[in-house]
PDB file of C-alpha atoms in Angstrom:
ATOM      1  CA  MET A 232     -14.989  26.123  34.428  1.00  0.00           C
ATOM      2  CA  ALA A 233     -17.509  28.387  36.126  1.00  0.00           C
ATOM      3  CA  HIS A 234     -18.732  25.596  38.407  1.00  0.00           C
ATOM      4  CA  GLY A 235     -15.169  24.776  39.445  1.00  0.00           C
ATOM      5  CA  ALA A 236     -14.300  28.415  40.124  1.00  0.00           C
ATOM      6  CA  HIS A 237     -17.538  28.886  42.066  1.00  0.00           C
ATOM      7  CA  GLN A 238     -16.788  25.922  44.328  1.00  0.00           C
ATOM      8  CA  PHE A 239     -13.048  26.516  44.697  1.00  0.00           C
ATOM      9  CA  SER A 240     -13.420  30.195  45.606  1.00  0.00           C
ATOM     10  CA  ALA A 241     -16.107  29.395  48.217  1.00  0.00           C
ATOM     11  CA  THR A 242     -18.274  32.265  46.958  1.00  0.00           C
ATOM     12  CA  GLN A 243     -21.530  30.294  46.975  1.00  0.00           C
ATOM     13  CA  ASN A 244     -23.048  32.749  49.462  1.00  0.00           C
ATOM     14  CA  ASP A 245     -22.019  35.782  47.400  1.00  0.00           C
ATOM     15  CA  PHE A 246     -22.797  34.761  43.822  1.00  0.00           C
ATOM     16  CA  SER A 247     -25.171  32.355  42.157  1.00  0.00           C
ATOM     17  CA  GLU A 248     -23.671  29.834  39.751  1.00  0.00           C
ATOM     18  CA  GLY A 249     -25.540  31.560  36.931  1.00  0.00           C
ATOM     19  CA  THR A 250     -23.757  34.817  37.744  1.00  0.00           C
ATOM     20  CA  VAL A 251     -20.388  33.083  37.647  1.00  0.00           C
ATOM     21  CA  VAL A 252     -21.243  31.449  34.299  1.00  0.00           C
ATOM     22  CA  GLU A 253     -22.107  34.889  32.911  1.00  0.00           C
ATOM     23  CA  MET A 254     -18.819  36.291  34.217  1.00  0.00           C
ATOM     24  CA  PHE A 255     -16.872  33.469  32.556  1.00  0.00           C
ATOM     25  CA  ALA A 256     -18.730  34.029  29.275  1.00  0.00           C
ATOM     26  CA  ARG A 257     -17.731  37.696  29.348  1.00  0.00           C
ATOM     27  CA  ILE A 258     -14.138  36.746  30.089  1.00  0.00           C
ATOM     28  CA  LEU A 259     -13.968  34.271  27.213  1.00  0.00           C
ATOM     29  CA  CYS A 260     -15.568  36.698  24.742  1.00  0.00           C
ATOM     30  CA  ASN A 261     -13.502  39.760  25.685  1.00  0.00           C
ATOM     31  CA  SER A 262     -10.108  38.446  26.710  1.00  0.00           C
ATOM     32  CA  LEU A 263      -7.113  38.169  24.420  1.00  0.00           C
ATOM     33  CA  THR A 264      -4.891  35.121  24.111  1.00  0.00           C
ATOM     34  CA  LEU A 265      -1.635  35.933  25.881  1.00  0.00           C
ATOM     35  CA  VAL A 266       1.297  34.676  23.814  1.00  0.00           C
ATOM     36  CA  THR A 267       5.064  34.721  24.067  1.00  0.00           C
ATOM     37  CA  PRO A 268       7.120  36.665  21.491  1.00  0.00           C
ATOM     38  CA  MET A 269       7.317  33.323  19.631  1.00  0.00           C
ATOM     39  CA  TYR A 270       3.484  33.149  19.585  1.00  0.00           C
ATOM     40  CA  ASP A 271       3.157  30.265  22.037  1.00  0.00           C
ATOM     41  CA  PRO A 272      -0.114  30.669  24.007  1.00  0.00           C
ATOM     42  CA  VAL A 273       0.464  30.932  27.750  1.00  0.00           C
ATOM     43  CA  GLY A 274      -2.784  32.388  29.115  1.00  0.00           C
ATOM     44  CA  ILE A 275      -5.302  35.172  28.692  1.00  0.00           C
ATOM     45  CA  ALA A 276      -4.949  38.942  28.927  1.00  0.00           C
ATOM     46  CA  PHE A 277      -7.341  41.795  29.640  1.00  0.00           C
ATOM     47  CA  ASP A 278      -7.135  45.315  28.336  1.00  0.00           C
ATOM     48  CA  PRO A 279     -10.183  47.608  28.214  1.00  0.00           C
ATOM     49  CA  LEU A 280      -9.033  49.406  25.060  1.00  0.00           C
ATOM     50  CA  ALA A 281      -7.750  46.361  23.177  1.00  0.00           C
ATOM     51  CA  SER A 282     -10.925  44.418  23.948  1.00  0.00           C
ATOM     52  CA  ILE A 283     -13.161  46.900  22.124  1.00  0.00           C
ATOM     53  CA  SER A 284     -11.335  46.343  18.853  1.00  0.00           C
ATOM     54  CA  ASN A 285     -13.718  44.786  16.340  1.00  0.00           C
ATOM     55  CA  HIS A 286     -12.966  41.771  14.192  1.00  0.00           C
ATOM     56  CA  SER A 287     -12.256  41.617  10.479  1.00  0.00           C
ATOM     57  CA  CYS A 288     -11.066  38.673   8.388  1.00  0.00           C
ATOM     58  CA  ASP A 289      -8.990  41.285   6.539  1.00  0.00           C
ATOM     59  CA  PRO A 290      -7.543  43.117   9.573  1.00  0.00           C
ATOM     60  CA  ASN A 291      -5.464  46.274   9.353  1.00  0.00           C
ATOM     61  CA  ALA A 292      -3.669  45.574  12.647  1.00  0.00           C
ATOM     62  CA  VAL A 293      -2.407  42.688  14.746  1.00  0.00           C
ATOM     63  CA  VAL A 294      -2.003  42.375  18.510  1.00  0.00           C
ATOM     64  CA  VAL A 295       1.527  41.580  19.699  1.00  0.00           C
ATOM     65  CA  PHE A 296       2.891  40.917  23.173  1.00  0.00           C
ATOM     66  CA  ASP A 297       6.321  41.646  24.586  1.00  0.00           C
ATOM     67  CA  GLY A 298       6.225  40.226  28.097  1.00  0.00           C
ATOM     68  CA  PRO A 299       3.574  42.229  29.981  1.00  0.00           C
ATOM     69  CA  ARG A 300       3.300  44.822  27.198  1.00  0.00           C
ATOM     70  CA  LEU A 301       0.504  44.670  24.649  1.00  0.00           C
ATOM     71  CA  SER A 302       0.561  46.694  21.456  1.00  0.00           C
ATOM     72  CA  PHE A 303      -1.227  46.966  18.141  1.00  0.00           C
ATOM     73  CA  ARG A 304       0.941  46.744  15.031  1.00  0.00           C
ATOM     74  CA  SER A 305      -0.459  48.044  11.760  1.00  0.00           C
ATOM     75  CA  LEU A 306      -0.527  45.701   8.785  1.00  0.00           C
ATOM     76  CA  LYS A 307      -1.416  48.389   6.285  1.00  0.00           C
ATOM     77  CA  SER A 308      -1.879  52.140   6.121  1.00  0.00           C
ATOM     78  CA  ILE A 309      -4.648  53.339   8.452  1.00  0.00           C
ATOM     79  CA  ALA A 310      -6.152  56.748   7.791  1.00  0.00           C
ATOM     80  CA  LYS A 311      -7.107  59.201  10.508  1.00  0.00           C
ATOM     81  CA  ASP A 312     -10.512  58.264  12.018  1.00  0.00           C
ATOM     82  CA  GLU A 313     -10.458  54.883  10.242  1.00  0.00           C
ATOM     83  CA  GLU A 314     -11.471  51.984  12.471  1.00  0.00           C
ATOM     84  CA  VAL A 315      -8.727  49.636  13.654  1.00  0.00           C
ATOM     85  CA  PHE A 316      -9.622  45.976  13.098  1.00  0.00           C
ATOM     86  CA  THR A 317      -7.907  42.886  14.449  1.00  0.00           C
ATOM     87  CA  ALA A 318      -8.630  39.203  13.788  1.00  0.00           C
ATOM     88  CA  TYR A 319     -10.279  37.061  16.464  1.00  0.00           C
ATOM     89  CA  VAL A 320      -9.612  33.805  14.574  1.00  0.00           C
ATOM     90  CA  ASP A 321      -7.127  32.461  12.036  1.00  0.00           C
ATOM     91  CA  THR A 322      -8.132  34.294   8.865  1.00  0.00           C
ATOM     92  CA  THR A 323      -6.179  31.925   6.619  1.00  0.00           C
ATOM     93  CA  ASN A 324      -8.901  29.311   7.168  1.00  0.00           C
ATOM     94  CA  PRO A 325     -11.712  28.854   4.616  1.00  0.00           C
ATOM     95  CA  PHE A 326     -14.844  30.992   4.874  1.00  0.00           C
ATOM     96  CA  PRO A 327     -17.231  28.352   6.380  1.00  0.00           C
ATOM     97  CA  TYR A 328     -14.636  27.311   8.963  1.00  0.00           C
ATOM     98  CA  ARG A 329     -14.018  30.931  10.048  1.00  0.00           C
ATOM     99  CA  HIS A 330     -17.710  31.680  10.304  1.00  0.00           C
ATOM    100  CA  HIS A 331     -18.415  28.557  12.333  1.00  0.00           C
ATOM    101  CA  GLU A 332     -15.652  29.489  14.774  1.00  0.00           C
ATOM    102  CA  LEU A 333     -16.827  33.109  15.068  1.00  0.00           C
ATOM    103  CA  ARG A 334     -20.427  32.056  15.692  1.00  0.00           C
ATOM    104  CA  ASN A 335     -19.504  29.438  18.271  1.00  0.00           C
ATOM    105  CA  ARG A 336     -16.863  31.424  20.145  1.00  0.00           C
ATOM    106  CA  PHE A 337     -18.010  35.025  19.741  1.00  0.00           C
ATOM    107  CA  HIS A 338     -21.670  34.719  18.713  1.00  0.00           C
ATOM    108  CA  PHE A 339     -21.775  36.910  15.611  1.00  0.00           C
ATOM    109  CA  ASN A 340     -21.737  36.583  11.833  1.00  0.00           C
ATOM    110  CA  CYS A 341     -18.900  38.374  10.086  1.00  0.00           C
ATOM    111  CA  HIS A 342     -19.775  40.792   7.269  1.00  0.00           C
ATOM    112  CA  CYS A 343     -16.304  42.175   6.611  1.00  0.00           C
ATOM    113  CA  SER A 344     -15.102  43.018   3.095  1.00  0.00           C
ATOM    114  CA  LYS A 345     -13.380  39.647   2.770  1.00  0.00           C
ATOM    115  CA  CYS A 346     -16.433  37.628   3.795  1.00  0.00           C
ATOM    116  CA  THR A 347     -18.724  39.447   1.371  1.00  0.00           C
ATOM    117  CA  GLU A 348     -16.556  38.050  -1.451  1.00  0.00           C
ATOM    118  CA  ALA A 349     -16.530  34.497  -0.076  1.00  0.00           C
ATOM    119  CA  PRO A 350     -16.286  31.726  -1.034  1.00  0.00           C
ATOM    120  CA  THR A 351     -14.269  33.015  -3.997  1.00  0.00           C
ATOM    121  CA  GLU A 352     -11.260  34.214  -1.997  1.00  0.00           C
ATOM    122  CA  PRO A 353      -7.914  32.380  -2.403  1.00  0.00           C
ATOM    123  CA  GLU A 354      -8.208  30.545   0.928  1.00  0.00           C
ATOM    124  CA  ASP A 355     -11.422  28.885  -0.318  1.00  0.00           C
ATOM    125  CA  LEU A 356     -10.161  27.659  -3.676  1.00  0.00           C
ATOM    126  CA  PHE A 357      -9.090  24.121  -4.533  1.00  0.00           C
ATOM    127  CA  LEU A 358      -6.839  23.096  -7.410  1.00  0.00           C
ATOM    128  CA  GLN A 359      -9.772  21.527  -9.246  1.00  0.00           C
ATOM    129  CA  ASP A 360     -13.547  21.357  -9.256  1.00  0.00           C
ATOM    130  CA  PRO A 361     -14.920  18.791  -6.756  1.00  0.00           C
ATOM    131  CA  SER A 362     -16.150  16.714  -9.715  1.00  0.00           C
ATOM    132  CA  LYS A 363     -12.472  15.949 -10.494  1.00  0.00           C
ATOM    133  CA  LEU A 364     -12.041  14.150  -7.174  1.00  0.00           C
ATOM    134  CA  PRO A 365     -11.295  10.453  -7.858  1.00  0.00           C
ATOM    135  CA  LYS A 366     -14.450   8.345  -7.639  1.00  0.00           C
ATOM    136  CA  THR A 367     -12.660   5.742  -5.553  1.00  0.00           C
ATOM    137  CA  GLU A 368     -10.494   6.637  -2.629  1.00  0.00           C
ATOM    138  CA  PRO A 369      -7.572   4.217  -2.468  1.00  0.00           C
ATOM    139  CA  TYR A 370      -5.368   7.029  -1.231  1.00  0.00           C
ATOM    140  CA  VAL A 371      -7.125   6.988   2.155  1.00  0.00           C
ATOM    141  CA  THR A 372      -4.707   4.561   3.793  1.00  0.00           C
ATOM    142  CA  PHE A 373      -4.603   5.688   7.406  1.00  0.00           C
ATOM    143  CA  SER A 374      -3.182   3.146   9.791  1.00  0.00           C
ATOM    144  CA  ALA A 375      -4.004   5.079  12.939  1.00  0.00           C
ATOM    145  CA  THR A 376      -7.183   4.840  15.061  1.00  0.00           C
ATOM    146  CA  ASP A 377     -10.738   4.867  13.814  1.00  0.00           C
ATOM    147  CA  VAL A 378     -10.286   7.980  11.632  1.00  0.00           C
ATOM    148  CA  GLY A 379      -8.821   5.728   8.967  1.00  0.00           C
ATOM    149  CA  ARG A 380     -12.182   4.822   7.518  1.00  0.00           C
ATOM    150  CA  VAL A 381     -12.807   5.435   3.831  1.00  0.00           C
ATOM    151  CA  LEU A 382     -14.763   8.643   3.332  1.00  0.00           C
ATOM    152  CA  PHE A 383     -17.965   8.885   1.377  1.00  0.00           C
ATOM    153  CA  GLN A 384     -20.710  11.484   1.351  1.00  0.00           C
ATOM    154  CA  ASN A 385     -22.463  10.289   4.508  1.00  0.00           C
ATOM    155  CA  THR A 386     -19.653  10.919   7.004  1.00  0.00           C
ATOM    156  CA  GLU A 387     -20.179  13.332   9.875  1.00  0.00           C
ATOM    157  CA  TRP A 388     -17.720  15.796   8.342  1.00  0.00           C
ATOM    158  CA  ALA A 389     -19.387  15.778   4.929  1.00  0.00           C
ATOM    159  CA  ASN A 390     -22.553  17.117   6.575  1.00  0.00           C
ATOM    160  CA  ASP A 391     -20.837  19.561   8.929  1.00  0.00           C
ATOM    161  CA  PRO A 392     -21.483  23.220   7.947  1.00  0.00           C
ATOM    162  CA  GLN A 393     -17.966  24.314   8.925  1.00  0.00           C
ATOM    163  CA  PHE A 394     -16.557  22.138   6.122  1.00  0.00           C
ATOM    164  CA  ALA A 395     -19.318  22.846   3.608  1.00  0.00           C
ATOM    165  CA  ILE A 396     -18.288  23.155  -0.030  1.00  0.00           C
ATOM    166  CA  GLY A 397     -21.518  22.358  -1.877  1.00  0.00           C
ATOM    167  CA  THR A 398     -24.589  20.141  -1.767  1.00  0.00           C
ATOM    168  CA  ASP A 399     -23.753  17.715  -4.592  1.00  0.00           C
ATOM    169  CA  ILE A 400     -22.184  14.340  -3.848  1.00  0.00           C
ATOM    170  CA  ASP A 401     -18.698  15.285  -5.065  1.00  0.00           C
ATOM    171  CA  SER A 402     -18.642  18.431  -2.931  1.00  0.00           C
ATOM    172  CA  ARG A 403     -19.790  16.495   0.105  1.00  0.00           C
ATOM    173  CA  ARG A 404     -17.092  13.871  -0.406  1.00  0.00           C
ATOM    174  CA  LEU A 405     -14.500  16.636  -0.616  1.00  0.00           C
ATOM    175  CA  ALA A 406     -15.978  18.237   2.510  1.00  0.00           C
ATOM    176  CA  GLY A 407     -15.576  14.891   4.264  1.00  0.00           C
ATOM    177  CA  ILE A 408     -11.891  14.734   3.374  1.00  0.00           C
ATOM    178  CA  GLN A 409     -11.445  18.336   4.473  1.00  0.00           C
ATOM    179  CA  GLY A 410     -13.156  17.579   7.777  1.00  0.00           C
ATOM    180  CA  LEU A 411     -10.912  14.589   8.388  1.00  0.00           C
ATOM    181  CA  ALA A 412      -7.832  16.705   7.640  1.00  0.00           C
ATOM    182  CA  PHE A 413      -8.838  19.403  10.138  1.00  0.00           C
ATOM    183  CA  HIS A 414      -9.755  16.724  12.679  1.00  0.00           C
ATOM    184  CA  ASN A 415      -6.360  15.049  12.373  1.00  0.00           C
ATOM    185  CA  LEU A 416      -4.636  18.399  12.753  1.00  0.00           C
ATOM    186  CA  GLU A 417      -6.258  18.782  16.190  1.00  0.00           C
ATOM    187  CA  VAL A 418      -5.423  15.153  17.054  1.00  0.00           C
ATOM    188  CA  ALA A 419      -1.760  15.806  16.234  1.00  0.00           C
ATOM    189  CA  LYS A 420      -1.721  19.017  18.297  1.00  0.00           C
ATOM    190  CA  ASP A 421      -2.970  17.087  21.340  1.00  0.00           C
ATOM    191  CA  GLU A 422      -0.564  14.160  20.885  1.00  0.00           C
ATOM    192  CA  SER A 423       2.308  14.121  23.387  1.00  0.00           C
ATOM    193  CA  ASP A 424       4.422  11.605  21.456  1.00  0.00           C
ATOM    194  CA  PRO A 425       6.012  13.461  18.489  1.00  0.00           C
ATOM    195  CA  HIS A 426       6.530  10.225  16.542  1.00  0.00           C
ATOM    196  CA  ILE A 427       2.805   9.409  16.649  1.00  0.00           C
ATOM    197  CA  ALA A 428       1.979  13.011  15.758  1.00  0.00           C
ATOM    198  CA  ILE A 429       4.398  12.903  12.813  1.00  0.00           C
ATOM    199  CA  LYS A 430       2.726   9.750  11.460  1.00  0.00           C
ATOM    200  CA  THR A 431      -0.734  11.358  11.678  1.00  0.00           C
ATOM    201  CA  LEU A 432       0.471  14.585  10.077  1.00  0.00           C
ATOM    202  CA  GLU A 433       2.315  12.882   7.224  1.00  0.00           C
ATOM    203  CA  ASP A 434      -0.643  10.599   6.460  1.00  0.00           C
ATOM    204  CA  THR A 435      -3.005  13.572   6.441  1.00  0.00           C
ATOM    205  CA  MET A 436      -0.764  15.590   4.137  1.00  0.00           C
ATOM    206  CA  LYS A 437      -0.558  12.595   1.782  1.00  0.00           C
ATOM    207  CA  LEU A 438      -4.354  12.369   1.871  1.00  0.00           C
ATOM    208  CA  CYS A 439      -4.706  16.005   0.776  1.00  0.00           C
ATOM    209  CA  PHE A 440      -1.934  15.725  -1.818  1.00  0.00           C
ATOM    210  CA  HIS A 441      -3.145  12.511  -3.458  1.00  0.00           C
ATOM    211  CA  SER A 442      -6.695  13.801  -3.636  1.00  0.00           C
ATOM    212  CA  GLY A 443      -5.362  16.198  -6.276  1.00  0.00           C
ATOM    213  CA  MET A 444      -7.373  19.041  -4.755  1.00  0.00           C
ATOM    214  CA  TRP A 445      -5.129  20.881  -2.303  1.00  0.00           C
ATOM    215  CA  PRO A 446      -2.740  23.747  -3.027  1.00  0.00           C
ATOM    216  CA  VAL A 447       0.088  23.784  -0.470  1.00  0.00           C
ATOM    217  CA  THR A 448      -1.217  27.174   0.678  1.00  0.00           C
ATOM    218  CA  ARG A 449      -4.795  26.070   1.409  1.00  0.00           C
ATOM    219  CA  GLN A 450      -5.643  25.140   4.964  1.00  0.00           C
ATOM    220  CA  PRO A 451      -5.191  22.838   6.684  1.00  0.00           C
ATOM    221  CA  MET A 452      -2.074  22.015   4.636  1.00  0.00           C
ATOM    222  CA  PRO A 453      -0.035  25.002   5.956  1.00  0.00           C
ATOM    223  CA  SER A 454      -0.986  24.222   9.556  1.00  0.00           C
ATOM    224  CA  LEU A 455      -0.237  20.523   9.051  1.00  0.00           C
ATOM    225  CA  ARG A 456       3.224  21.422   7.722  1.00  0.00           C
ATOM    226  CA  GLN A 457       3.879  23.831  10.614  1.00  0.00           C
ATOM    227  CA  GLN A 458       2.917  21.129  13.117  1.00  0.00           C
ATOM    228  CA  LEU A 459       5.144  18.671  11.255  1.00  0.00           C
ATOM    229  CA  PHE A 460       8.004  21.171  11.573  1.00  0.00           C
ATOM    230  CA  VAL A 461       7.446  21.483  15.337  1.00  0.00           C
ATOM    231  CA  ASN A 462       7.175  17.725  15.906  1.00  0.00           C
ATOM    232  CA  MET A 463      10.241  16.994  13.780  1.00  0.00           C
ATOM    233  CA  LEU A 464      12.174  19.320  16.079  1.00  0.00           C
ATOM    234  CA  SER A 465      10.766  17.494  19.121  1.00  0.00           C
ATOM    235  CA  ALA A 466      11.832  14.158  17.598  1.00  0.00           C
ATOM    236  CA  ASN A 467      15.343  15.532  16.861  1.00  0.00           C
ATOM    237  CA  ASN A 468      14.802  15.158  13.106  1.00  0.00           C
ATOM    238  CA  PHE A 469      16.479  18.507  12.505  1.00  0.00           C
ATOM    239  CA  ILE A 470      17.304  18.087   8.815  1.00  0.00           C
ATOM    240  CA  ILE A 471      13.709  17.218   7.874  1.00  0.00           C
ATOM    241  CA  ALA A 472      12.458  20.047  10.096  1.00  0.00           C
ATOM    242  CA  TRP A 473      14.836  22.432   8.305  1.00  0.00           C
ATOM    243  CA  CYS A 474      13.556  21.334   4.877  1.00  0.00           C
ATOM    244  CA  GLN A 475       9.963  21.874   6.001  1.00  0.00           C
ATOM    245  CA  GLY A 476      10.899  25.268   7.461  1.00  0.00           C
ATOM    246  CA  ILE A 477      12.412  26.334   4.123  1.00  0.00           C
ATOM    247  CA  LYS A 478       9.179  25.343   2.334  1.00  0.00           C
ATOM    248  CA  ILE A 479       7.131  27.361   4.825  1.00  0.00           C
ATOM    249  CA  TYR A 480       9.439  30.360   4.446  1.00  0.00           C
ATOM    250  CA  LEU A 481       9.576  30.360   0.638  1.00  0.00           C
ATOM    251  CA  LEU A 482       6.223  28.950  -0.511  1.00  0.00           C
ATOM    252  CA  ILE A 483       3.611  29.434   2.194  1.00  0.00           C
ATOM    253  CA  ASP A 484       4.241  32.448   4.439  1.00  0.00           C
ATOM    254  CA  PRO A 485       4.554  34.990   1.568  1.00  0.00           C
ATOM    255  CA  TYR A 486       1.162  33.804   0.290  1.00  0.00           C
ATOM    256  CA  LEU A 487      -0.692  33.689   3.614  1.00  0.00           C
ATOM    257  CA  TYR A 488       0.934  36.791   5.115  1.00  0.00           C
ATOM    258  CA  PRO A 489       1.716  39.236   2.276  1.00  0.00           C
ATOM    259  CA  GLN A 490       3.319  41.801   4.589  1.00  0.00           C
ATOM    260  CA  GLU A 491       7.012  40.955   4.996  1.00  0.00           C
ATOM    261  CA  PHE A 492       6.907  42.411   8.514  1.00  0.00           C
ATOM    262  CA  HIS A 493       3.899  40.332   9.624  1.00  0.00           C
ATOM    263  CA  PRO A 494       4.751  38.987  13.111  1.00  0.00           C
ATOM    264  CA  VAL A 495       4.052  35.381  12.105  1.00  0.00           C
ATOM    265  CA  ARG A 496       6.536  35.642   9.235  1.00  0.00           C
ATOM    266  CA  VAL A 497       9.110  37.273  11.506  1.00  0.00           C
ATOM    267  CA  VAL A 498       8.782  34.499  14.102  1.00  0.00           C
ATOM    268  CA  HIS A 499       9.028  31.765  11.470  1.00  0.00           C
ATOM    269  CA  ALA A 500      12.076  33.426   9.872  1.00  0.00           C
ATOM    270  CA  TRP A 501      13.857  33.835  13.229  1.00  0.00           C
ATOM    271  CA  THR A 502      13.172  30.191  14.138  1.00  0.00           C
ATOM    272  CA  LEU A 503      14.583  29.156  10.770  1.00  0.00           C
ATOM    273  CA  VAL A 504      17.736  31.237  11.393  1.00  0.00           C
ATOM    274  CA  LEU A 505      18.368  29.417  14.688  1.00  0.00           C
ATOM    275  CA  LEU A 506      17.710  26.027  13.102  1.00  0.00           C
ATOM    276  CA  THR A 507      19.972  26.816  10.123  1.00  0.00           C
ATOM    277  CA  LEU A 508      22.775  27.782  12.510  1.00  0.00           C
ATOM    278  CA  TYR A 509      22.378  24.442  14.281  1.00  0.00           C
ATOM    279  CA  VAL A 510      22.143  22.343  11.103  1.00  0.00           C
ATOM    280  CA  SER A 511      25.164  24.080   9.551  1.00  0.00           C
ATOM    281  CA  GLY A 512      27.229  22.947  12.512  1.00  0.00           C
ATOM    282  CA  GLN A 513      26.426  19.257  11.980  1.00  0.00           C
ATOM    283  CA  GLN A 514      29.301  18.686   9.563  1.00  0.00           C
ATOM    284  CA  ASP A 515      29.437  14.938  10.227  1.00  0.00           C
ATOM    285  CA  ASP A 516      25.795  14.374   9.323  1.00  0.00           C
ATOM    286  CA  PRO A 517      25.576  12.601   5.918  1.00  0.00           C
ATOM    287  CA  ALA A 518      22.532  14.696   4.955  1.00  0.00           C
ATOM    288  CA  VAL A 519      24.451  17.913   5.641  1.00  0.00           C
ATOM    289  CA  GLN A 520      27.440  16.613   3.674  1.00  0.00           C
ATOM    290  CA  GLN A 521      25.114  15.762   0.777  1.00  0.00           C
ATOM    291  CA  MET A 522      23.652  19.280   0.823  1.00  0.00           C
ATOM    292  CA  HIS A 523      27.165  20.751   0.808  1.00  0.00           C
ATOM    293  CA  GLY A 524      27.929  18.545  -2.196  1.00  0.00           C
ATOM    294  CA  GLN A 525      24.849  19.909  -3.961  1.00  0.00           C
ATOM    295  CA  GLY A 526      26.056  23.473  -3.458  1.00  0.00           C
ATOM    296  CA  VAL A 527      24.028  24.473  -0.408  1.00  0.00           C
ATOM    297  CA  ASP A 528      25.804  27.383   1.306  1.00  0.00           C
ATOM    298  CA  PHE A 529      24.456  27.698   4.838  1.00  0.00           C
ATOM    299  CA  GLY A 530      26.363  30.920   5.465  1.00  0.00           C
ATOM    300  CA  THR A 531      24.638  32.640   2.555  1.00  0.00           C
ATOM    301  CA  ILE A 532      21.252  31.303   3.711  1.00  0.00           C
ATOM    302  CA  ILE A 533      21.775  32.593   7.269  1.00  0.00           C
ATOM    303  CA  LEU A 534      22.901  35.988   5.982  1.00  0.00           C
ATOM    304  CA  GLY A 535      19.888  36.218   3.679  1.00  0.00           C
ATOM    305  CA  LEU A 536      17.471  35.290   6.455  1.00  0.00           C
ATOM    306  CA  LEU A 537      18.978  37.792   8.896  1.00  0.00           C
ATOM    307  CA  ASN A 538      19.020  40.516   6.242  1.00  0.00           C
ATOM    308  CA  HIS A 539      15.328  39.840   5.520  1.00  0.00           C
TER     309      HIS A 539
END
């Protein structure tokens, strides 16, 4: 990026390439991700005051954007003279994953109150001990690309510190599955064809589910489901998207974002309102007719969502 900017701006006589690299490093470390009100990233933003906010994996504030306006919204009571913390990374991710991202992107180790308790926090816990993981892995049945290989303890992900769970064989096998799940999440995000992305996401969710280890609230399961929701919308599978949105609203968001007013929960709820309005109007759809027959009242659901 720095090399390209250096050449394109024709500033070779004014700045060395090393100076431009340093400038870009400062930009990347101190800028904020500019997002729409629906939290879609659209660029980067600079603000001298906002940029001095320190990170915590248990933040007491969140940065929100409304067009060109940037503001801090409190997530909990903040006393006078208490420091205001925001989160530089997704704090719903497990402890090793967060720390790897913070070290690689921001070059520090986090010692916040949440990290001092790790890896015993809820986002780090599996349903069972790694020793309960099946000794054979017939549930790894990917049909897509070379990531479909059966995972054992010697995979690249099993030895990657960002997926570390333990040093024993069972823990390393589980780390390998976790690494594959996070990898496939990124593959799906980069996929332009929603049908291919849906296949990858569904296979990965089945992998986590059939391992018997993943709560629905442990990453990357929530992110996989959110991406499935988005891609189902892109593929015009509105009923399935609606069902996934209901699961996110009822089962996942209250756990990951305890504050009812958390901006992520508000955005997800508003999206679900719009989708429910659309689905409720599809009276000729057999799935909608079946839901009506089962007693689903879309009007009550919309009213409840808007009231919330």
